[in-house]
Structures are given as C-alpha cells and as structure tokens.
Tab-separated table of C-alpha atoms in Angstrom:
chain	number	residue	atom	x	y	z
G	2	UNK	CA	17.626	21.439	-22.120
G	3	UNK	CA	14.765	19.841	-24.321
G	4	UNK	CA	12.687	17.439	-24.063
G	5	UNK	CA	14.548	14.221	-24.331
G	6	UNK	CA	17.699	15.755	-24.142
G	7	UNK	CA	20.538	14.387	-22.269
G	8	UNK	CA	22.933	15.994	-20.056
G	9	UNK	CA	26.356	14.735	-18.982
G	10	UNK	CA	27.738	16.759	-15.732
G	11	UNK	CA	31.640	16.227	-15.237
G	12	UNK	CA	34.081	17.928	-13.083
G	13	UNK	CA	36.423	17.229	-9.895
G	14	UNK	CA	35.671	15.863	-6.217
G	15	UNK	CA	34.389	18.428	-4.153
G	16	UNK	CA	33.203	20.660	-7.884
G	17	UNK	CA	29.976	21.350	-6.820
G	18	UNK	CA	28.361	18.249	-8.938
G	19	UNK	CA	25.944	16.775	-6.222
G	20	UNK	CA	24.927	20.546	-4.938
G	21	UNK	CA	24.139	21.084	-8.696
G	22	UNK	CA	21.706	17.989	-8.937
G	23	UNK	CA	20.156	18.372	-5.746
G	24	UNK	CA	19.332	21.769	-6.721
G	25	UNK	CA	18.036	20.554	-9.932
G	26	UNK	CA	16.046	17.714	-8.199
G	27	UNK	CA	14.795	20.710	-5.865
G	28	UNK	CA	16.217	18.833	-3.117
G	29	UNK	CA	18.279	21.944	-2.467
G	30	UNK	CA	17.468	26.156	-3.087
G	31	UNK	CA	20.181	27.842	-4.865
G	32	UNK	CA	22.081	30.548	-2.868
G	33	UNK	CA	20.692	33.200	-5.413
G	34	UNK	CA	18.755	33.136	-8.838
G	35	UNK	CA	16.007	31.429	-9.901
G	36	UNK	CA	15.290	27.958	-11.101
G	37	UNK	CA	13.096	27.039	-13.730
G	38	UNK	CA	11.900	23.701	-14.495
G	39	UNK	CA	9.134	22.608	-17.244
G	40	UNK	CA	8.982	26.407	-18.039
G	41	UNK	CA	7.610	26.985	-14.218
G	42	UNK	CA	9.426	28.570	-11.361
G	43	UNK	CA	10.021	25.175	-9.259
G	44	UNK	CA	10.617	26.900	-5.925
G	45	UNK	CA	7.158	28.924	-6.215
G	46	UNK	CA	5.185	25.842	-7.912
G	47	UNK	CA	7.699	23.344	-6.213
G	48	UNK	CA	5.049	20.102	-5.498
G	49	UNK	CA	3.875	20.154	-9.099
G	50	UNK	CA	7.522	20.590	-10.346
G	51	UNK	CA	9.086	17.786	-8.180
G	52	UNK	CA	6.367	15.082	-9.429
G	53	UNK	CA	7.831	15.130	-12.870
G	54	UNK	CA	11.252	14.528	-10.929
G	55	UNK	CA	12.958	11.408	-10.594
G	56	UNK	CA	16.616	11.859	-8.471
G	57	UNK	CA	18.853	8.723	-7.863
G	58	UNK	CA	21.365	9.338	-5.634
G	59	UNK	CA	24.970	7.896	-5.856
G	60	UNK	CA	24.160	6.457	-1.719
G	61	UNK	CA	20.369	5.799	-2.524
G	62	UNK	CA	17.663	5.605	0.974
G	63	UNK	CA	15.883	1.858	0.719
G	64	UNK	CA	13.955	-0.124	2.638
G	65	UNK	CA	17.362	-2.184	4.055
G	66	UNK	CA	14.885	-5.075	6.383
G	67	UNK	CA	12.648	-5.248	3.295
G	68	UNK	CA	13.338	-7.518	-0.044
G	69	UNK	CA	13.406	-5.895	-3.404
G	70	UNK	CA	9.333	-6.818	-4.336
G	71	UNK	CA	8.205	-5.195	-1.287
G	72	UNK	CA	11.319	-1.915	-1.368
G	73	UNK	CA	8.833	-1.308	-4.857
G	74	UNK	CA	5.666	-2.017	-3.472
G	75	UNK	CA	6.139	0.104	-0.516
G	76	UNK	CA	7.502	3.192	-2.947
G	77	UNK	CA	4.647	2.600	-5.540
G	78	UNK	CA	2.091	2.843	-2.885
G	79	UNK	CA	3.785	6.225	-1.658
G	80	UNK	CA	3.536	7.765	-4.807
G	81	UNK	CA	0.264	6.265	-5.745
G	82	UNK	CA	1.848	4.482	-8.980
G	83	UNK	CA	1.957	0.616	-10.295
G	84	UNK	CA	5.049	-1.275	-10.638
G	85	UNK	CA	5.772	-2.381	-14.215
G	86	UNK	CA	6.811	-5.494	-14.809
G	87	UNK	CA	8.823	-3.814	-17.922
G	88	UNK	CA	10.359	-1.997	-15.273
G	89	UNK	CA	11.818	-5.101	-12.938
G	90	UNK	CA	12.890	-6.943	-16.504
G	91	UNK	CA	14.736	-3.720	-18.208
G	92	UNK	CA	16.856	-3.339	-15.051
G	93	UNK	CA	16.879	-7.232	-14.762
G	94	UNK	CA	15.556	-7.366	-11.112
G	95	UNK	CA	13.626	-10.813	-11.236
G	96	UNK	CA	16.392	-13.067	-9.974
G	97	UNK	CA	16.368	-11.209	-6.581
G	98	UNK	CA	12.781	-9.935	-5.641
G	99	UNK	CA	13.024	-12.378	-2.440
G	100	UNK	CA	16.290	-10.285	-1.799
G	101	UNK	CA	16.302	-8.581	1.479
G	102	UNK	CA	17.809	-5.348	0.626
G	103	UNK	CA	20.880	-5.349	3.419
G	104	UNK	CA	21.933	-8.524	2.228
G	105	UNK	CA	22.125	-7.264	-1.731
G	106	UNK	CA	24.914	-6.227	-3.698
G	107	UNK	CA	25.828	-2.355	-4.480
G	108	UNK	CA	25.125	-3.141	-7.853
G	109	UNK	CA	21.144	-4.706	-7.663
G	110	UNK	CA	20.719	-1.718	-4.807
G	111	UNK	CA	21.622	0.481	-7.435
G	112	UNK	CA	18.977	-0.361	-9.982
G	113	UNK	CA	16.583	-0.533	-7.227
G	114	UNK	CA	16.678	2.353	-6.519
G	115	UNK	CA	16.604	3.535	-10.107
G	116	UNK	CA	13.192	1.453	-10.204
G	117	UNK	CA	11.788	3.380	-7.146
G	118	UNK	CA	12.988	6.181	-9.068
G	119	UNK	CA	10.955	5.491	-11.949
G	120	UNK	CA	7.864	4.940	-10.507
G	121	UNK	CA	5.521	7.315	-11.294
G	122	UNK	CA	6.683	8.159	-14.747
G	123	UNK	CA	8.817	11.175	-14.549
G	124	UNK	CA	9.749	13.496	-17.321
G	125	UNK	CA	13.148	14.866	-16.000
G	126	UNK	CA	15.275	12.163	-14.380
G	127	UNK	CA	18.627	12.945	-12.123
G	128	UNK	CA	21.464	10.686	-11.628
G	129	UNK	CA	24.042	11.132	-9.184
G	130	UNK	CA	27.355	8.583	-10.115
G	131	UNK	CA	24.966	6.120	-10.977
G	132	UNK	CA	27.720	3.633	-11.838
G	133	UNK	CA	29.576	3.997	-9.318
G	134	UNK	CA	31.114	0.740	-7.638
G	135	UNK	CA	29.425	-1.417	-9.941
G	136	UNK	CA	30.468	-4.293	-11.553
G	137	UNK	CA	30.383	-4.682	-15.401
G	138	UNK	CA	27.205	-6.392	-15.541
G	139	UNK	CA	25.313	-3.645	-13.292
G	140	UNK	CA	26.697	-0.564	-14.625
G	141	UNK	CA	25.998	-2.260	-18.409
G	142	UNK	CA	22.378	-2.739	-17.394
G	143	UNK	CA	21.974	0.925	-15.573
G	144	UNK	CA	23.822	2.328	-19.149
G	145	UNK	CA	21.205	0.191	-21.041
G	146	UNK	CA	18.263	1.965	-18.425
G	147	UNK	CA	19.291	4.929	-19.796
G	148	UNK	CA	19.576	4.751	-23.222
G	149	UNK	CA	15.617	3.528	-23.026
G	150	UNK	CA	14.833	6.227	-21.004
G	151	UNK	CA	16.139	8.621	-23.580
G	152	UNK	CA	14.835	6.593	-26.713
G	153	UNK	CA	11.423	7.164	-24.610
G	154	UNK	CA	11.774	11.158	-24.587
G	155	UNK	CA	12.716	11.385	-21.317
G	156	UNK	CA	15.264	14.265	-20.055
G	157	UNK	CA	18.060	12.839	-17.785
G	158	UNK	CA	20.829	14.013	-16.540
G	159	UNK	CA	24.121	12.245	-15.092
G	160	UNK	CA	27.424	12.935	-12.964
G	161	UNK	CA	29.750	10.663	-13.244
G	162	UNK	CA	33.547	9.822	-13.472
G	163	UNK	CA	33.317	7.164	-15.846
G	164	UNK	CA	33.866	7.832	-19.282
G	165	UNK	CA	31.539	5.279	-20.684
G	166	UNK	CA	28.452	6.525	-18.507
G	167	UNK	CA	28.795	10.079	-20.306
G	168	UNK	CA	29.889	8.753	-24.108
G	169	UNK	CA	27.520	6.324	-24.233
G	170	UNK	CA	23.955	7.996	-22.701
G	171	UNK	CA	24.646	11.925	-22.993
G	172	UNK	CA	24.070	14.490	-25.899
G	173	UNK	CA	25.496	16.998	-23.933
G	174	UNK	CA	28.477	17.359	-21.480
G	175	UNK	CA	28.699	20.342	-18.565
G	176	UNK	CA	32.080	20.989	-17.143
G	177	UNK	CA	31.971	22.356	-13.588
G	178	UNK	CA	34.878	23.480	-11.701
G	179	UNK	CA	34.394	24.708	-8.162
G	180	UNK	CA	31.255	25.980	-8.734
G	181	UNK	CA	32.083	27.359	-12.246
G	182	UNK	CA	30.803	25.753	-15.484
G	183	UNK	CA	31.472	25.397	-19.057
G	184	UNK	CA	29.016	23.395	-21.795
C-alpha cells in the first residue's frame, strides 16, 4: 500500500479478517513469512513500528468507570500525546465529555475508541468493523472522520460488512476467504 491509501478488507464471518488486521497491527505474529511495515521488518523493529500504528478493535477496551474526558486524558498521558480540540470536535464528542463510559451508547464508545487510537498522530490506522451496530448518526461521524484522515495522507485499513463503509472510504478492496485472498 502507498501512504495515504485506504484499503477495505471484506469477507464472510470467520474468513480471517480480524486475524489479518491483528497481524498488521502487530498484535499477533504471522504463522509464517515476514511483515514489512514502513519499510521495516515489523517483527524485528516492533517498538518503532508500533508507534506509527493505531488499531481500533470491533469491541474496544475503555475505562468504563471513567468519563469520556477522563479516558482521553488517561490515554493521552499513557501515549505522551496531547488531546487536540479538533479530534474531539471531528468525532462530535463535546456533548459527551462528562458521560461515564459504561453509560454511553455504543456509538459514543466507538467514537471515543477512535479518538484514543488517533492520539499521537499515527501513520497507519486499522479499524475492525468500525460502524458495526452503530446508529446512522454515529456511523456517519465515523465515516467522515475516516475521509478526513485519508485527506490528511494517513493510510487506512478497514474491515466491514457494511458496503457504505467500503465504498465511501476505500480506494481498493481486499477480499479474504478462509485465509485466502483476492485483490
């Protein structure tokens, strides 16, 4: 993939989409072969490669007993990054900053997870089913954010069963079928 390109990963349930994304995010090691990211062997230069990657799983882990704002502050300190006002406004989180995460809707949690992932300005953003189960408004906010990231030259890899996600954001589509592939 080229910098700033967006790729949609499509396939049936259990085809291996999430496993592929976790390998690309350096969370899982491939069974064989090498993983080259940013021109480096990702397994040999794991620390520097991981700094450039943001991964948003389908079911993100957030600090449920803290507010949206407290989550942003906690993860920004953990990553040594600042929370930009534009990140909060782009993901339309302002009205929910004082909401306790466990009381938030799935859409708010997903938007927060994306905000947390984007702390530190990654070069590659990988999202697993980012709009699954979201209402129309939250799904639209997520798609618009992905379009903005693409305009900023950030490389995006997204898996989805939702055709609109793929059509509106992705330059190319990668079909995966039980571990097989087709571009």
